[in-house]
Amino acid sequence: MHGTPPATRTTCPYCGVGCGVLAVPDGRGGAAIAGDPDHPANFGRLCSKGAALGETLGLATRLLHPEIGDARVSWDAALDRVAEGFRDTVAKHGPDSVAFYVSGQLLTEDYYVANKLIKGFIGTANIDSNSRLCMASSVAGHKRAFGADLVPVQYSDLEAADLVVLVGSNLAWCHPVLFQRLAAAKAKRPALKVVNIDPRATATNDIADLHLALKPGSDVALFNGLLAAIVEAGAVDECFVRRHTVNFEQALATARRDAPDLAAVARTCDLPVADLQRFYAGFLATERVVTLWSQGVNQSSSGVDKVDAIINCHLATGRIGKAGMGPFSITGQPNAMGGREVGALANMLAAHLDFERPGDHDKLRRFWQAPNLAARPGLKAVDMFRAVGAGKIKAIWIMATNPAVSLPEADAVRRALGTCEFVVVSDCERDTDTARLAHVRLPALAWGEKEGTVTNSERRISRQAPFLLPPGEARADWWIVAQVAQRLGHGKAFAFDGPASIFREHAALTAFENGGTRDLDLGGLAGLSDTDYARFAPVQWPAPAARKMARPFADGRFYTADGRARFIAAGARPPMQATSGEHPLVLNTGRLRDQWHTMTRTAKSPRLSRHRPEPLLEMHPDDITARGLVPGSLARLTSRWGSSVHRVLAEPGMRRGEVFAPMHWTDALAGGVRVNAVSNPAVDPISGQPELKHTPVQVAPLPTAWSGLILTRRRLGLDLPYWVDAVGSSCRRYEVAGDTPIDAAFAILADQIAAMRPNLEVHDRTGRRLRAAWFDGDRLEACLFLAREPEPHDRDWLMQQFEAEALTGPDRLRLLAGRAGAEAASAGRSICVCFGIGENRIREAVGAGAMTVEALGERLGCGTNCGSCLPELRGLIAESKQKAVA
Ligand SMILES: Nc1nc2c(c(=O)[nH]1)N[C@H]1C(S)=C(S)[C@@H](COP(=O)(O)OP(=O)(O)OC[C@H]3O[C@@H](n4cnc5c(=O)[nH]c(N)nc54)[C@H](O)[C@@H]3O)O[C@H]1N2
Ligand SMILES: Nc1nc2c(c(=O)[nH]1)N[C@H]1C(S)=C(S)[C@@H](COP(=O)(O)OP(=O)(O)OC[C@H]3O[C@@H](n4cnc5c(=O)[nH]c(N)nc54)[C@H](O)[C@@H]3O)O[C@H]1N2
Ligand code: SF4
Ligand SMILES: [Mo]
């Protein structure tokens, strides 16, 4: 008898919460996915993205064989070519003429091997990570204040706190399971208060007692004001400050310059004095405070100062190193933390060993037996790609990241890669914006196939375990790097026989001549057998060999030379690029609930594609009107660096003068919409992290002759000023717009959709609306709607028609009308993607008296699985209550 195969315990490959997942393969290349009830990050919960992992495992678009140019080659040929490219470039131009650009989506083992090869054996520190765009400011802020990159808070502290301050974090959408843990703790204990500090009113406001919609970039002033208020109120923990810190007076003097009084702070931050007072009073009156931050803090030209301005307030009150309190930088990627641990950033060595600390270089050189170990820091991401553009870096190997989309000044990045002599890309997908520019493409194992460890936001190391066989010729990233290392003549140092042996070496390095001088110590894990490693239960570091793990900083000792934390005197300054008459608006960018980064995986999931199928530009309604736009129309976003096209969404929760666009869409999935073509390349002077949340822009109507919708079972390659591809369960959906005459465009698109003439075609007499549909027998194959003005078709209903085996008679006519008849009301925009419940149905249920999320859940099921849509459900309920009052 065959029972259900046992579930594989693994970890979600998306955000830094690091949820445990149970995966049961279905034997057909897919798997059933569930939350792991025993994992300490999520205790069984998963968000919409985690729950939809099963929909992302398909192989249709995977890179399955090595390629040189567009030709499939053997692994030997590809690896020889990569080794030759790097060897020749180094021989001719020296080690600093080559670079690796890596990612927080590599496993710790992959990351370790890449860092070891380039720093230890090629002999340059030109290795940087997409963590530069993500965590670099927090890393630098921690090191300045604590003497080490150590996060002293864990998830349970959020639940134990009495006040949680969220700064520049859309926790509800970006760390949904952590958000749910916080929401549940608050529901159980309403005394737990939440303050949300974000220029936008996001879904995270759902649990906020106070929202401070501050002026973008003004966080330093806000927290300097808090430091001054702490002193004013006599709330300083004098004993802690005296015994465990230095530099308090200098930091206070600077804070007072920024914050001579409350009114001054209110002006700088553009906040009501009363709201500031409430925030400060709450902070002063509450001992257990966690301040949690993310990209609204890090992605800033004053990111490091923002981090330290926050940490200053925790040091001044001694609120660090104890349960329920502390400064908490949460990580974005599944292994952002692992990359920091192995040191795969241009300004670090490895294992929290530093270029600057005397003796560290020598320790690493001896441990690795690497006489060629890089002696000075390499180029950080933005500078690295500028050096590629300037021809100084002539060979680059990009692993597990998509810089042609995710870096600022993305058009310049693309041009740089286009002119680079030798570009190698390791990816799981064949057609990414970056892979298109590669000379050699190397197929990497994906989630579900690869094996190793990741570290989450609370320093907890968990395993990613394989439950699918490697497809095609795809190989583990560590294997690929080690093979190239061997071809470069470093066989002995890279003779790893699997991830377990790499992990043991990494753990041994963290303990090497450590003796309590370095925070990162995994000595207790350096002796794991292969079997221990395979069964490895999640563990938090430090995990030294001899001592028991203690809460970081519980003893008031820090990792500076004198053991004391540093207050940092950091004065407020405005963002680097100021608005002007030509570019009067501020572009803020970030994430959507159901997409991950450059969408190479989440865009495969029909249910995730339903939440926001297009890249919308969120604007205050007054700004929309002022620019002659209307909601739903297309607009061009322009900056000094480039432009992109978006559909306009009216969002009263935006501040006037600021617009928000998602970072996700690429040229592989759309045309004209890469927002980082617009983003400015200013960076924080210390961390090198780009200011991705603040670019001066202009927004203007996009002149179009027509816009439309194509639904088809086949994928299309389009060449239009605006097009966006989204996957449905039985068809693809293309939103399109163009500036050529509508009749000609219609004919060209019809030709692209099918070789034959449409079975149905309806043009209205004025020539303003053209429609066609194609059938294969009775089965719907495609439909095309073009019109001079955007039309409100019922897209969800139309996409459902592709699920029917046969469409005949009146159904066909309804199809060309673009919507269901009166008898079948449309479900509307998808809110709960787990059960496919649309906005209209939710509004109906609310109208019929379901005024709580529980009641909605009982009636429709929505919100009862992953819970990611709960903030939006509450929003619809609140809206209805407001209407009732008005
Ligand atoms: N759904 C989803 N979740 C993700 C990801 C994803 O792609 N999709 N990516 C993961 C990764 S790698 C990361 S790094 C995290 C990021 O997680 P978050 O940082 O929470 O997400 P973002 O949307 O980038 O930005 C957060 C907020 O910063 C605000 N902000 C902008 N400027 C300022 C400012 O000057 N001050 C303050 N206080 N706030 C400001 C923005 O309005 C935005 O709401 O998410 C992770 N989780
Ligand atoms: N405007 C704007 N831009 C931003 C941000 C923002 O807030 N606003 N946020 C920044 C931040 S915080 C981040 S983290 C970056 C993220 O930006 P990227 O790292 O560029 O985004 P991803 O789409 O995650 O790219 C990962 C790539 O690796 C591939 N991949 C996945 N798993 C593996 C694997 O195991 N091995 C290999 N070899 N390949 C793999 C995927 O197919 C994909 O092509 O974007 C940054 N860019
Ligand atoms: S919160 Fe969601 S995306 Fe993040 S690790 Fe958990 S399931 Fe994955
Ligand atoms: Mo990130």
Coordinates of C-alpha atoms and ligand atoms in Angstrom, one line a residue, residues 14-17 47-49 105 130 133-135 166-176 196-204 212 214-219 222-223 292-300 306 330-334 336 575 586-599 602 654 658 660-661 663-664 689 691-694, ligand 1:
Y14 CA 10.7 34.4 0.2
C15 CA 10.9 36.9 3.0
G16 CA 13.1 37.2 6.0
V17 CA 10.5 35.9 8.4
C47 CA 1.1 34.1 4.0
S48 CA -0.4 34.2 0.5
K49 CA 3.0 33.9 -1.1
Q105 CA 18.6 34.4 -2.1
N130 CA 21.8 42.8 -3.5
L133 CA 20.2 47.6 -1.8
C134 CA 18.5 46.1 1.3
M135 CA 20.4 45.8 4.5
L166 CA 7.2 50.4 13.0
V167 CA 9.5 52.7 11.0
G168 CA 9.5 52.5 7.2
S169 CA 8.0 49.0 7.2
N170 CA 4.9 47.7 5.5
L171 CA 4.9 44.7 7.7
A172 CA 1.4 43.6 6.7
W173 CA 2.5 43.0 3.1
C174 CA 6.2 42.4 3.4
H175 CA 6.5 40.2 6.6
P176 CA 2.9 39.0 6.8
N196 CA 3.3 53.2 12.3
I197 CA 5.8 55.7 10.9
D198 CA 5.5 55.8 7.1
P199 CA 4.7 58.6 4.7
R200 CA 2.0 56.4 3.2
A201 CA -1.1 54.9 4.9
T202 CA -0.4 51.2 4.2
A203 CA -2.2 48.0 5.1
T204 CA 0.0 48.0 8.2
L212 CA 2.8 59.3 11.7
L214 CA 6.0 62.0 8.1
K215 CA 7.7 63.8 5.4
P216 CA 10.0 61.3 3.5
G217 CA 13.5 61.2 4.7
S218 CA 12.8 63.1 8.0
D219 CA 13.2 60.1 10.3
L222 CA 12.0 62.6 14.4
F223 CA 14.2 60.3 16.5
L292 CA 11.2 47.7 14.2
W293 CA 12.4 49.1 10.8
S294 CA 12.9 48.1 7.3
Q295 CA 13.5 49.8 3.9
G296 CA 11.9 53.2 4.7
V297 CA 14.9 53.5 7.0
N298 CA 17.6 51.6 5.1
Q299 CA 17.0 52.8 1.5
S300 CA 18.0 56.4 2.2
K306 CA 18.4 56.9 10.7
I330 CA 14.2 43.0 10.0
T331 CA 15.7 41.4 7.0
G332 CA 14.0 41.2 3.6
Q333 CA 15.4 38.2 1.9
P334 CA 15.3 34.6 3.1
A336 CA 20.0 38.3 3.9
P575 CA 17.4 63.5 0.8
V586 CA 8.7 62.5 -4.9
L587 CA 8.7 58.9 -6.2
N588 CA 8.6 56.3 -3.4
T589 CA 8.9 52.6 -4.4
G590 CA 8.4 49.3 -2.7
R591 CA 6.4 46.1 -2.6
L592 CA 3.0 44.6 -3.2
R593 CA 1.4 41.9 -1.1
D594 CA 1.5 39.1 -3.6
Q595 CA 4.6 39.7 -5.7
W596 CA 8.2 38.9 -5.0
H597 CA 10.9 41.3 -6.4
T598 CA 11.3 40.8 -10.2
M599 CA 8.5 38.3 -10.3
T602 CA 5.4 34.7 -8.1
M654 CA -0.8 59.2 -0.1
E658 CA 4.4 62.0 -3.4
F660 CA 4.3 55.3 -5.1
A661 CA 5.2 52.6 -7.6
M663 CA 9.4 47.7 -7.9
H664 CA 8.3 44.4 -9.4
Q689 CA 22.9 51.8 0.0
E691 CA 18.0 56.0 -2.0
L692 CA 15.3 53.9 -3.7
K693 CA 12.6 55.6 -1.7
H694 CA 13.2 59.1 -2.9
Ligands
LIG1 N1 5.2 40.8 -0.7 C1 6.6 40.9 -0.6 N2 7.2 40.8 0.6 C2 8.5 41.0 0.6 C3 9.3 41.3 -0.5 C4 8.6 41.3 -1.8 O1 9.2 41.5 -2.9 N3 7.3 41.1 -1.8 N4 10.6 41.5 -0.4 C5 11.3 41.2 0.8 C6 12.5 42.1 0.9 S1 14.0 41.7 0.1 C7 12.5 43.2 1.7 S2 14.0 44.2 1.8 C8 11.4 43.6 2.5 C9 11.0 45.1 2.5 O2 10.0 45.3 3.4 P1 9.5 46.8 3.7 O3 10.6 47.7 3.9 O4 8.4 46.7 4.7 O5 8.8 47.2 2.2 P2 8.9 48.4 1.2 O6 7.6 48.4 0.5 O7 10.1 48.4 0.4 O8 9.0 49.8 2.1 C10 8.5 50.0 3.3 C11 7.8 51.3 3.5 O9 8.8 52.4 3.6 C12 8.1 53.5 3.4 N5 8.9 54.7 3.3 C13 9.4 55.4 2.2 N6 10.1 56.4 2.5 C14 10.2 56.5 3.9 C15 10.8 57.4 4.8 O10 11.5 58.3 4.5 N7 10.6 57.1 6.1 C16 9.8 56.1 6.6 N8 9.7 55.9 7.9 N9 9.2 55.3 5.7 C17 9.4 55.4 4.4 C18 7.3 53.2 2.2 O11 6.2 54.1 2.0 C19 6.9 51.8 2.4 O12 5.6 51.6 2.8 O13 10.2 42.9 2.1 C20 10.4 41.5 2.0 N10 9.1 40.9 1.8

